[in-house]
Short mmCIF file of C-alpha atoms in Angstrom, two decimals:
data_model
loop_
_atom_site.label_atom_id
_atom_site.label_comp_id
_atom_site.label_asym_id
_atom_site.label_seq_id
_atom_site.Cartn_x
_atom_site.Cartn_y
_atom_site.Cartn_z
CA MET J 1 2.98 109.65 119.84
CA SER J 2 6.15 109.58 121.93
CA SER J 3 7.09 106.33 123.65
CA ILE J 4 6.86 105.87 127.40
CA GLN J 5 10.62 106.24 127.62
CA GLU J 6 10.61 109.43 125.56
CA VAL J 7 7.98 111.04 127.79
CA GLN J 8 9.97 110.01 130.87
CA ASN J 9 13.10 111.60 129.39
CA GLU J 10 11.15 114.81 128.78
CA ILE J 11 10.10 114.91 132.42
CA ILE J 12 13.63 114.22 133.60
CA SER J 13 14.99 117.14 131.61
CA GLU J 14 12.22 119.45 132.83
CA PHE J 15 13.13 118.66 136.41
CA GLU J 16 16.82 119.08 135.63
CA ILE J 17 16.13 122.72 134.76
CA LEU J 18 14.65 123.23 138.23
CA GLY J 19 17.90 121.97 139.75
CA ASP J 20 18.22 121.38 143.49
CA ASP J 21 15.82 124.08 144.61
CA LYS J 22 13.13 122.18 146.45
CA GLU J 23 10.81 125.13 146.75
CA SER J 24 10.51 125.77 143.02
CA THR J 25 10.30 122.03 142.37
CA ILE J 26 7.29 121.71 144.70
CA PHE J 27 5.65 124.81 143.20
CA TYR J 28 6.17 123.26 139.77
CA ILE J 29 4.61 119.94 140.85
CA MET J 30 1.64 121.78 142.34
CA GLU J 31 1.12 123.66 139.09
CA LEU J 32 1.23 120.45 137.08
CA GLY J 33 -1.90 119.33 138.95
CA ASN J 34 -3.86 122.17 137.36
CA GLY J 35 -3.40 120.49 134.00
CA LEU J 36 -5.34 117.37 135.02
CA GLU J 37 -8.47 116.60 133.06
CA LYS J 38 -11.54 117.59 135.11
CA PHE J 39 -12.52 114.65 137.29
CA PRO J 40 -16.23 113.76 137.34
CA GLU J 41 -17.63 114.68 140.74
CA GLU J 42 -19.86 111.60 140.89
CA GLU J 43 -16.74 109.44 140.73
CA GLN J 44 -15.31 110.93 143.95
CA ILE J 45 -16.47 107.91 145.88
CA GLU J 46 -14.86 105.56 148.38
CA ALA J 47 -14.57 102.74 145.82
CA ASN J 48 -12.29 104.87 143.63
CA ILE J 49 -9.90 105.90 146.39
CA ILE J 50 -6.42 104.42 146.16
CA LYS J 51 -5.50 102.69 149.40
CA GLY J 52 -2.09 103.38 150.85
CA CYS J 53 -2.05 107.12 150.18
CA GLN J 54 -2.06 109.60 153.06
CA SER J 55 -4.07 112.09 151.09
CA LYS J 56 -7.20 111.20 149.15
CA VAL J 57 -6.57 110.09 145.57
CA TRP J 58 -9.37 109.03 143.25
CA LEU J 59 -8.49 107.09 140.12
CA ILE J 60 -10.73 105.73 137.38
CA ALA J 61 -9.85 104.19 134.02
CA ASP J 62 -11.62 103.07 130.87
CA GLU J 63 -10.60 101.47 127.65
CA LYS J 64 -11.04 102.92 124.18
CA ASP J 65 -9.72 101.31 120.98
CA GLY J 66 -7.54 98.96 122.99
CA LYS J 67 -5.94 101.79 124.99
CA VAL J 68 -6.34 102.72 128.63
CA HIS J 69 -7.52 106.19 129.57
CA TYR J 70 -7.03 107.35 133.16
CA GLN J 71 -8.63 110.14 135.14
CA ALA J 72 -7.56 111.11 138.64
CA ASP J 73 -8.05 113.69 141.32
CA SER J 74 -6.79 114.42 144.83
CA ASN J 75 -7.57 116.70 147.73
CA THR J 76 -3.98 117.94 147.84
CA ASP J 77 -2.25 119.94 145.13
CA ILE J 78 1.08 118.13 145.40
CA THR J 79 -0.53 114.72 144.99
CA LYS J 80 -2.50 116.04 142.02
CA GLY J 81 0.77 117.11 140.47
CA LEU J 82 2.37 113.73 141.10
CA ILE J 83 -0.45 111.75 139.59
CA SER J 84 -0.58 114.10 136.60
CA LEU J 85 3.02 113.05 135.88
CA LEU J 86 2.03 109.37 135.98
CA ILE J 87 -0.93 110.01 133.72
CA ARG J 88 1.24 111.94 131.28
CA VAL J 89 3.52 108.90 130.96
CA LEU J 90 0.94 106.11 130.95
CA ASN J 91 -2.24 107.55 129.46
CA ASP J 92 -3.75 106.22 126.22
CA ARG J 93 -1.39 103.29 125.84
CA THR J 94 -2.08 99.60 125.46
CA PRO J 95 -2.42 97.52 128.62
CA GLN J 96 0.77 95.65 127.70
CA GLU J 97 2.77 98.87 127.40
CA ILE J 98 1.53 100.01 130.81
CA ILE J 99 2.16 96.68 132.52
CA SER J 100 5.71 96.44 131.28
CA ALA J 101 6.57 100.13 131.79
CA GLU J 102 9.57 100.78 133.97
CA LEU J 103 9.02 104.16 135.52
CA ASP J 104 12.60 105.19 136.10
CA PHE J 105 11.84 108.93 135.93
CA ILE J 106 10.59 108.88 139.53
CA HIS J 107 13.97 107.80 140.80
CA LYS J 108 15.90 109.94 138.31
CA ILE J 109 14.19 113.20 139.27
CA GLY J 110 14.91 112.37 142.93
CA MET J 111 11.24 112.23 143.86
CA GLY J 112 11.96 110.43 147.15
CA GLY J 113 13.96 113.39 148.40
CA ILE J 114 11.36 115.87 147.20
CA ILE J 115 8.21 114.35 148.64
CA GLY J 116 9.55 112.26 151.52
CA SER J 117 9.20 108.57 152.22
CA GLN J 118 5.53 108.53 153.23
CA ARG J 119 4.42 110.20 150.02
CA SER J 120 6.76 107.93 148.04
CA ASN J 121 4.77 104.96 149.37
CA GLY J 122 1.62 106.69 148.16
CA LEU J 123 3.17 107.19 144.75
CA ALA J 124 4.01 103.48 144.59
CA ALA J 125 0.37 102.70 145.46
CA MET J 126 -0.80 104.93 142.60
CA ILE J 127 1.43 103.15 140.09
CA LYS J 128 0.26 99.77 141.36
CA GLN J 129 -3.38 100.76 140.95
CA MET J 130 -2.76 102.07 137.42
CA LYS J 131 -1.06 98.80 136.46
CA LEU J 132 -3.88 96.79 138.04
CA TYR J 133 -6.37 98.57 135.80
CA ALA J 134 -4.18 97.73 132.79
CA LEU J 135 -4.03 94.08 133.86
CA ALA J 136 -7.81 93.95 134.16
CA PHE J 137 -8.29 95.44 130.69
CA GLN J 138 -5.74 93.04 129.23
CA ALA J 139 -7.57 90.08 130.77
CA LYS J 140 -10.79 91.38 129.25
CA GLN J 141 -9.15 91.74 125.82
CA ASN J 142 -7.84 88.18 125.98
CA ALA J 143 -11.11 86.73 127.17
CA MET V 1 16.90 140.75 181.65
CA SER V 2 16.20 139.51 178.18
CA PHE V 3 15.99 135.81 177.51
CA PRO V 4 19.48 134.45 176.63
CA ILE V 5 18.40 132.88 173.36
CA ASP V 6 21.84 132.89 171.69
CA GLN V 7 23.38 131.11 174.66
CA ILE V 8 20.56 128.54 174.71
CA ARG V 9 20.84 127.83 171.00
CA LYS V 10 24.55 127.04 171.45
CA GLU V 11 23.52 124.15 173.70
CA PHE V 12 21.59 122.47 170.86
CA PRO V 13 24.04 121.31 168.18
CA ILE V 14 21.27 119.92 165.93
CA LEU V 15 19.78 123.37 165.33
CA HIS V 16 22.89 124.54 163.51
CA GLN V 17 22.34 122.88 160.15
CA GLU V 18 20.78 123.52 156.78
CA VAL V 19 17.93 121.54 155.25
CA HIS V 20 17.19 121.91 151.53
CA GLY V 21 19.85 124.63 151.49
CA LYS V 22 18.06 126.76 154.12
CA PRO V 23 18.85 127.19 157.81
CA LEU V 24 16.76 124.74 159.86
CA ILE V 25 13.86 126.23 161.78
CA TYR V 26 12.49 123.57 164.10
CA PHE V 27 8.84 124.14 165.01
CA ASP V 28 7.81 120.53 165.64
CA ASN V 29 8.45 120.70 169.36
CA ALA V 30 5.07 119.37 170.44
CA ALA V 31 6.05 116.13 168.67
CA THR V 32 9.51 116.01 170.19
CA THR V 33 12.02 118.57 171.41
CA GLN V 34 15.71 118.65 170.54
CA LYS V 35 18.27 117.65 173.14
CA PRO V 36 20.90 119.88 174.73
CA LYS V 37 24.56 118.84 174.64
CA SER V 38 24.48 117.97 178.34
CA VAL V 39 21.87 115.23 177.72
CA ILE V 40 23.74 113.82 174.72
CA GLU V 41 27.03 113.82 176.65
CA ALA V 42 25.42 112.16 179.68
CA LEU V 43 24.08 109.39 177.46
CA GLU V 44 27.47 108.92 175.85
CA GLY V 45 29.18 109.09 179.24
CA TYR V 46 26.96 106.40 180.66
CA TYR V 47 27.87 103.92 177.91
CA LEU V 48 31.54 104.97 177.92
CA HIS V 49 32.06 104.76 181.67
CA ASP V 50 29.18 103.54 183.80
CA ASN V 51 27.12 100.90 182.00
CA ALA V 52 25.95 98.16 184.39
CA ASN V 53 22.63 96.71 185.38
CA ILE V 54 21.15 98.49 188.34
CA HIS V 55 20.15 97.27 191.83
CA ARG V 56 21.60 94.15 193.44
CA GLY V 57 25.00 94.44 191.74
CA ALA V 58 27.94 93.94 194.08
CA HIS V 59 30.41 95.92 192.04
CA ALA V 60 31.48 99.50 191.48
CA LEU V 61 29.81 100.06 188.11
CA ALA V 62 26.47 98.65 189.28
CA ASP V 63 26.66 100.84 192.33
CA ARG V 64 27.39 103.92 190.24
CA SER V 65 24.66 103.30 187.64
CA THR V 66 22.14 102.55 190.40
CA ARG V 67 23.01 105.78 192.17
CA TYR V 68 22.67 107.88 188.99
CA TYR V 69 19.42 106.12 188.05
CA GLU V 70 17.87 106.82 191.44
CA GLU V 71 19.16 110.41 191.36
CA THR V 72 16.98 110.99 188.33
CA ARG V 73 13.98 109.63 190.21
CA VAL V 74 14.58 112.26 192.89
CA ALA V 75 15.07 114.95 190.23
CA VAL V 76 11.72 113.99 188.68
CA GLN V 77 10.09 114.02 192.10
CA GLU V 78 11.34 117.57 192.63
CA PHE V 79 10.41 118.59 189.08
CA ILE V 80 6.73 117.77 189.61
CA ARG V 81 6.87 118.35 193.38
CA ALA V 82 5.75 114.87 194.35
CA LYS V 83 5.85 113.99 198.02
CA GLU V 84 8.23 111.02 197.69
CA PRO V 85 10.54 109.53 195.05
CA GLU V 86 8.71 106.19 195.38
CA GLU V 87 5.74 107.80 193.67
CA ILE V 88 7.76 108.14 190.44
CA ILE V 89 7.62 105.18 188.05
CA PHE V 90 9.72 105.07 184.89
CA THR V 91 7.91 103.88 181.76
CA LYS V 92 8.45 103.97 178.01
CA GLY V 93 6.47 107.17 177.64
CA THR V 94 3.14 108.87 178.28
CA THR V 95 1.32 106.19 176.29
CA GLU V 96 2.72 103.40 178.44
CA SER V 97 2.04 105.38 181.61
CA ILE V 98 -1.64 105.69 180.68
CA ASN V 99 -1.85 102.05 179.64
CA LEU V 100 -0.25 101.02 182.94
CA VAL V 101 -3.06 102.76 184.81
CA ALA V 102 -5.69 101.23 182.53
CA TYR V 103 -4.25 97.74 183.01
CA THR V 104 -3.73 97.83 186.75
CA PHE V 105 -5.96 100.45 188.37
CA GLY V 106 -8.55 99.94 185.64
CA ARG V 107 -8.67 96.17 185.85
CA LYS V 108 -8.99 96.22 189.62
CA PHE V 109 -11.24 99.19 190.27
CA ILE V 110 -13.43 99.66 187.18
CA GLN V 111 -16.50 97.43 187.04
CA ALA V 112 -19.48 96.96 184.73
CA GLY V 113 -21.66 100.07 184.65
CA ASP V 114 -18.87 102.36 185.95
CA GLU V 115 -17.98 105.48 184.02
CA ILE V 116 -14.71 106.98 182.82
CA ILE V 117 -14.68 110.61 181.67
CA ILE V 118 -12.31 112.02 179.06
CA SER V 119 -12.58 115.15 176.88
CA THR V 120 -12.93 115.92 173.18
CA LEU V 121 -9.37 117.29 173.23
CA GLU V 122 -7.71 113.94 174.00
CA HIS V 123 -4.82 112.38 172.10
CA HIS V 124 -5.59 108.85 170.89
CA SER V 125 -3.36 107.52 173.67
CA ASN V 126 -5.82 108.90 176.23
CA ILE V 127 -8.83 107.50 174.38
CA VAL V 128 -8.02 104.02 173.14
CA PRO V 129 -6.76 102.45 176.44
CA TRP V 130 -10.04 103.48 178.09
CA GLN V 131 -12.14 102.19 175.20
CA MET V 132 -10.34 98.85 175.49
CA LEU V 133 -10.91 98.79 179.24
CA CYS V 134 -14.59 99.77 178.93
CA GLU V 135 -15.14 97.06 176.35
CA GLU V 136 -13.53 94.46 178.57
CA LYS V 137 -15.36 95.53 181.72
CA GLY V 138 -18.70 96.68 180.37
CA ALA V 139 -17.97 100.19 181.63
CA ASN V 140 -18.89 103.41 179.81
CA LEU V 141 -16.77 106.19 178.37
CA LYS V 142 -18.15 109.74 178.63
CA VAL V 143 -16.73 112.68 176.70
CA ILE V 144 -16.67 116.34 177.79
CA PRO V 145 -17.66 118.57 174.86
CA ILE V 146 -15.75 121.71 173.79
CA ASN V 147 -16.62 125.12 172.35
CA GLU V 148 -15.43 126.52 169.00
CA ALA V 149 -12.33 128.00 170.63
CA GLY V 150 -11.26 124.53 171.75
CA GLU V 151 -12.08 124.92 175.45
CA ILE V 152 -13.91 122.27 177.43
CA LEU V 153 -17.40 123.15 178.70
CA PHE V 154 -16.98 122.91 182.45
CA GLU V 155 -20.69 122.90 183.25
CA GLU V 156 -21.12 119.95 180.83
CA PHE V 157 -18.32 118.16 182.67
CA GLU V 158 -20.10 118.72 185.98
CA LYS V 159 -23.27 117.23 184.50
CA LEU V 160 -21.34 114.08 183.53
CA LEU V 161 -20.06 113.54 187.07
CA SER V 162 -21.93 111.04 189.21
CA PRO V 163 -21.22 108.32 191.78
CA LYS V 164 -20.70 106.03 188.77
CA THR V 165 -17.65 108.08 187.74
CA LYS V 166 -14.55 106.14 188.77
CA LEU V 167 -11.90 107.93 186.75
CA VAL V 168 -11.44 111.24 184.95
CA SER V 169 -8.53 111.07 182.52
CA ILE V 170 -7.85 114.40 180.93
CA VAL V 171 -5.20 116.23 178.98
CA HIS V 172 -3.49 119.06 180.85
CA ALA V 173 -2.57 120.96 177.65
CA SER V 174 -3.88 119.93 174.24
CA ASN V 175 -1.25 118.75 171.76
CA ALA V 176 -3.32 119.75 168.73
CA LEU V 177 -4.58 123.18 169.83
CA GLY V 178 -2.52 124.14 172.86
CA THR V 179 -5.55 124.69 175.14
CA ILE V 180 -4.67 124.58 178.84
CA ASN V 181 -7.48 122.86 180.71
CA PRO V 182 -8.71 124.10 184.13
CA VAL V 183 -7.35 120.94 185.70
CA LYS V 184 -7.37 122.09 189.31
CA GLU V 185 -11.12 122.69 189.17
CA ILE V 186 -11.63 119.43 187.27
CA ILE V 187 -9.70 117.46 189.90
CA ALA V 188 -11.58 119.05 192.79
CA ALA V 189 -14.97 118.35 191.17
CA ALA V 190 -14.02 114.75 190.33
CA HIS V 191 -12.85 114.10 193.89
CA GLN V 192 -16.23 115.32 195.16
CA VAL V 193 -17.83 112.23 193.61
CA GLY V 194 -14.96 109.98 194.68
CA ALA V 195 -13.38 109.60 191.24
CA LYS V 196 -9.63 109.44 190.68
CA VAL V 197 -7.99 111.79 188.17
CA LEU V 198 -5.22 111.13 185.67
CA LEU V 199 -3.58 114.09 183.95
CA ASP V 200 -1.95 113.59 180.57
CA GLY V 201 0.98 115.94 180.98
CA ALA V 202 2.77 115.12 177.72
CA GLN V 203 2.46 118.72 176.51
CA SER V 204 2.11 120.65 179.75
CA SER V 205 5.23 119.32 181.47
CA SER V 206 7.66 121.30 179.28
CA HIS V 207 5.74 124.57 179.52
CA LEU V 208 3.92 124.81 182.85
CA GLU V 209 5.09 124.56 186.43
CA ILE V 210 3.81 121.24 187.72
CA ASP V 211 2.96 120.70 191.37
CA VAL V 212 1.14 117.39 191.69
CA GLN V 213 0.49 117.95 195.39
CA ASP V 214 -1.10 121.33 194.80
CA LEU V 215 -3.08 119.98 191.82
CA ASP V 216 -4.00 116.96 193.95
CA CYS V 217 -4.14 114.70 190.86
CA ASP V 218 -3.96 110.96 191.49
CA PHE V 219 -1.84 110.26 188.40
CA PHE V 220 0.34 112.43 186.19
CA ALA V 221 1.83 110.99 182.97
CA PHE V 222 4.51 112.54 180.76
CA SER V 223 7.36 111.77 178.36
CA ALA V 224 11.03 112.70 178.64
CA HIS V 225 11.48 113.37 174.94
CA LYS V 226 9.09 116.32 174.93
CA LEU V 227 11.12 117.80 177.77
CA TYR V 228 14.51 118.01 176.03
CA GLY V 229 15.26 114.46 177.25
CA PRO V 230 15.77 111.12 175.48
CA THR V 231 13.11 109.18 173.55
CA GLY V 232 11.68 105.91 174.86
CA LEU V 233 11.34 107.15 178.42
CA GLY V 234 8.34 108.38 180.34
CA VAL V 235 7.08 108.88 183.84
CA LEU V 236 3.99 107.88 185.72
CA TYR V 237 3.42 109.69 188.97
CA GLY V 238 0.84 108.20 191.29
CA LYS V 239 -0.12 108.95 194.87
CA ARG V 240 1.46 106.37 197.18
CA GLU V 241 -1.82 104.98 198.54
CA VAL V 242 -3.22 104.64 195.00
CA LEU V 243 -0.11 102.92 193.64
CA GLU V 244 0.04 100.58 196.61
CA ALA V 245 -3.55 99.52 196.07
CA MET V 246 -2.88 98.70 192.42
CA PRO V 247 -1.79 95.24 191.23
CA PRO V 248 1.53 95.03 189.30
CA PHE V 249 1.67 95.77 185.58
CA GLN V 250 4.11 93.33 184.00
CA GLY V 251 5.64 90.29 185.66
CA GLY V 252 9.37 89.61 185.66
CA GLY V 253 12.59 90.54 187.42
CA GLU V 254 12.87 93.56 189.69
CA MET V 255 9.13 93.72 190.44
CA ILE V 256 9.19 90.74 192.86
CA LYS V 257 10.02 90.34 196.51
CA GLU V 258 10.17 86.57 196.55
CA VAL V 259 9.41 83.98 193.89
CA SER V 260 8.59 80.34 194.39
CA PHE V 261 6.62 78.07 192.09
CA GLU V 262 3.80 78.14 194.60
CA LYS V 263 3.53 81.86 195.18
CA THR V 264 5.23 85.13 194.31
CA THR V 265 5.17 88.21 196.47
CA TYR V 266 5.64 91.61 194.89
CA ASN V 267 8.18 94.31 195.51
CA GLU V 268 7.38 97.71 196.99
CA ILE V 269 6.61 100.75 194.83
CA PRO V 270 8.07 101.96 192.54
CA PHE V 271 9.83 98.68 191.67
CA LYS V 272 6.55 96.77 191.60
CA PHE V 273 5.84 98.61 188.33
CA GLU V 274 9.32 98.45 186.81
CA ALA V 275 9.68 94.83 185.70
CA GLY V 276 12.82 93.90 183.79
CA THR V 277 15.95 95.93 183.12
CA PRO V 278 14.78 99.51 182.64
CA ASN V 279 16.00 102.12 180.20
CA ILE V 280 18.96 102.97 182.45
CA GLY V 281 21.02 105.15 180.12
CA ASP V 282 18.11 107.34 179.13
CA VAL V 283 16.91 107.70 182.71
CA ILE V 284 20.38 108.86 183.74
CA ALA V 285 20.60 111.33 180.85
CA PHE V 286 17.11 112.65 181.60
CA LYS V 287 18.33 114.26 184.81
CA HIS V 288 20.43 116.60 182.70
CA ALA V 289 17.35 117.65 180.72
CA LEU V 290 15.60 118.56 183.96
CA GLU V 291 18.67 120.47 185.08
CA PHE V 292 18.70 122.31 181.77
CA ILE V 293 15.09 123.42 182.29
CA GLY V 294 15.83 124.27 185.91
CA SER V 295 18.78 126.47 184.95
CA TYR V 296 16.49 128.84 183.05
CA GLY V 297 13.31 128.24 185.04
CA LYS V 298 9.89 127.27 183.74
CA LYS V 299 8.54 130.76 184.39
CA ALA V 300 11.09 132.44 182.13
CA ILE V 301 10.72 129.69 179.50
CA LYS V 302 6.92 130.05 179.48
CA ALA V 303 7.18 133.84 179.20
CA HIS V 304 9.54 133.48 176.23
CA GLU V 305 7.28 130.94 174.50
CA ASP V 306 4.19 133.07 175.16
CA GLU V 307 5.94 135.99 173.54
CA LEU V 308 6.72 133.87 170.46
CA LEU V 309 3.10 132.74 170.17
CA ALA V 310 1.80 136.28 170.57
CA TYR V 311 4.24 137.51 167.92
CA ALA V 312 3.19 134.75 165.49
CA ASN V 313 -0.46 135.68 165.99
CA GLU V 314 0.31 139.37 165.55
CA LEU V 315 2.00 138.70 162.20
CA LEU V 316 -0.39 136.07 160.88
CA LEU V 317 -3.90 136.96 162.06
CA PRO V 318 -4.21 139.85 159.58
CA VAL V 319 -3.18 137.61 156.65
CA LYS V 320 -6.05 136.88 154.28
CA GLY V 321 -6.70 133.16 154.11
CA PHE V 322 -4.96 132.38 157.43
CA ASN V 323 -7.28 130.45 159.73
CA PRO V 324 -6.15 129.82 163.30
CA VAL V 325 -7.51 126.62 164.85
CA GLY V 326 -7.86 126.65 168.64
CA THR V 327 -8.19 130.12 170.09
CA ALA V 328 -8.52 129.26 173.77
CA GLU V 329 -7.79 132.03 176.23
CA LYS V 330 -5.15 129.96 178.01
CA LYS V 331 -2.71 128.18 175.73
CA VAL V 332 0.76 126.71 175.60
CA SER V 333 2.89 127.72 172.61
CA VAL V 334 1.06 125.79 169.89
CA LEU V 335 -0.03 127.54 166.70
CA SER V 336 -2.48 125.31 164.84
CA PHE V 337 -3.83 126.69 161.58
CA ASN V 338 -5.01 126.14 158.05
CA ILE V 339 -4.63 128.17 154.88
CA ASN V 340 -7.86 128.54 152.94
CA GLY V 341 -7.82 126.44 149.78
CA MET V 342 -4.68 124.52 150.71
CA HIS V 343 -4.35 121.05 152.17
CA PRO V 344 -2.27 120.98 155.39
CA PHE V 345 0.09 118.39 153.83
CA ASP V 346 0.90 120.78 151.00
CA VAL V 347 1.56 123.61 153.44
CA GLY V 348 3.86 121.30 155.45
CA VAL V 349 5.87 120.25 152.39
CA MET V 350 6.18 123.85 151.19
CA LEU V 351 7.37 125.03 154.61
CA ASP V 352 9.83 122.14 154.74
CA ALA V 353 11.24 123.35 151.43
CA LYS V 354 11.89 126.65 153.23
CA GLY V 355 13.71 124.79 156.01
CA ILE V 356 10.78 125.08 158.44
CA ALA V 357 9.77 121.87 160.22
CA VAL V 358 6.09 121.74 161.24
CA ARG V 359 3.62 118.89 161.71
CA THR V 360 0.54 118.39 159.57
CA GLY V 361 -2.47 116.12 159.84
CA HIS V 362 -4.80 115.08 162.63
CA HIS V 363 -2.12 115.08 165.37
CA CYS V 364 -3.49 111.78 166.74
CA THR V 365 -6.69 113.58 167.71
CA GLN V 366 -9.13 112.39 165.07
CA PRO V 367 -12.27 112.85 167.20
CA LEU V 368 -11.22 116.45 167.90
CA MET V 369 -10.65 117.12 164.19
CA LYS V 370 -14.05 115.64 163.41
CA ARG V 371 -15.65 117.89 166.05
CA LEU V 372 -14.00 120.91 164.44
CA GLY V 373 -15.01 119.75 160.96
CA LEU V 374 -11.41 119.57 159.79
CA GLU V 375 -9.33 116.92 158.12
CA GLY V 376 -6.28 118.24 159.89
CA THR V 377 -4.21 121.31 160.62
CA VAL V 378 -0.70 122.64 160.26
CA ARG V 379 0.90 122.86 163.69
CA ALA V 380 3.88 125.02 164.58
CA SER V 381 4.89 124.52 168.20
CA PHE V 382 7.52 126.64 169.88
CA ALA V 383 10.19 125.79 172.44
CA VAL V 384 12.86 127.42 174.54
CA TYR V 385 15.38 127.71 171.68
CA ASN V 386 13.08 129.31 169.11
CA SER V 387 13.59 132.97 168.24
CA LYS V 388 11.52 135.88 167.02
CA SER V 389 13.42 135.94 163.74
CA GLU V 390 12.34 132.31 163.18
CA ILE V 391 8.73 133.36 163.78
CA GLU V 392 9.21 136.06 161.13
CA LYS V 393 10.42 133.42 158.64
CA LEU V 394 7.37 131.27 159.37
CA ALA V 395 5.03 134.23 158.95
CA GLU V 396 6.74 135.14 155.67
CA GLY V 397 6.34 131.60 154.34
CA VAL V 398 2.73 131.22 155.42
CA THR V 399 1.84 134.66 154.05
CA GLN V 400 3.36 133.77 150.68
CA LEU V 401 1.35 130.53 150.48
CA ALA V 402 -1.86 132.21 151.66
CA ARG V 403 -1.50 134.87 148.94
CA ILE V 404 -1.25 132.28 146.18
CA LYS V 405 -4.59 130.78 147.15
CA ASN V 406 -6.36 133.87 148.46
CA LYS V 407 -5.86 136.66 145.92
#
């Protein structure tokens, strides 16, 4: 399995191909959302909504063989695409890997300019929630 | 004579730029309009040549700035056809104008058990101040329902009226849907039961001819920045006898006649409501925005904007998956819509990528969105400088997005 950094580099080069064209970049992000694992409908509840996002984002996580597995969904296609990128980088890794991950791809693909400042705050909230899950699983492992 | 759109566009330097490599198409005019060169130059000119605090200054600059400031008051008076300039109070914006009425008129004249009537179409700024007042006073807020087209049900409004009604505060033209309310009839009916009427003119003032004497409203609130003027400036019109009966809003300089530690007497209107140093530069520049509108005339501007709205509807209504929201018979140039299967945020971001600026979301009208069963809409709102070719670009973009989701 590729390292977190390797996956980030992959994403950076994919976005480099798209260049400066915002329209095709957004279309690409929206398409990425289609690749998300199907989110269980019964988990689309208030408790699983990430606070701080303008659109609705549901995130759940569980642990298998010491690794964290995330599932997420959103009511907007762009947000679905964004969170699918985060899941691609962080999914099925140990809590420690997730906690210490530096997600530089977001800055390097110029996400702020693509999605605007409000959505960037939402993206930061998603990362925070993913890391919080990892912290909780780590605490459980150490208990 | 055709509308001189090319000449008008030359007056707005900001329109001539590219965003994301595409020519900017600005359709977020209901949020704020762009400013003509004359307004920008007046603002610059004030700080370059005339800056001084107004009233009571014994020097040339103070005299000049006071004169220009008061000239705008007269220009506003003429713009809304008020009887006297003293009936024009400068505020921070529509929101502050409404809050001023809630704080002063409301605190003095609304008592426990009294009723205030608003409509389902209201912006949060014409809901929350009244909720706060009702909570404080033990008064009740009543809401006029609407039909599916986004028009208020007049007969339901009449049923709500009673001797308990002390104030009707209603939007003149809806910011979210564009609906123009039958305000003249509303005002007449409210006066029958002795209630005062406040019109929220934030959206109507740039599109419709306003004659507060003919309307006979007691208050009219609007913002300069939606009228090609500067941000941070608004107007509250009130009938002289109503304003004089109201206690002051904020305490401070300017609003007093005489201050001693024992007792303070208050200044006359309008100064009673303008405590502290006002937004002098923006007030002075605002006159040029009114002159800009006056040079083309509201009638011609409205006809041009109506034509743009009709053209947008003509191009978009046949598109599969295009859902207009708000189909009132009488509307200002607001096109609110959704695309089936697409979140309004996504539509907004995609249009932005095409250089088209629109607004998405609940437009500060959450109760209205709830009534319509929507999370939000995409809103394209048109102004004097928008062109038919820009409408075509919007229609092209929306059609492309609708096709993706509605094959």
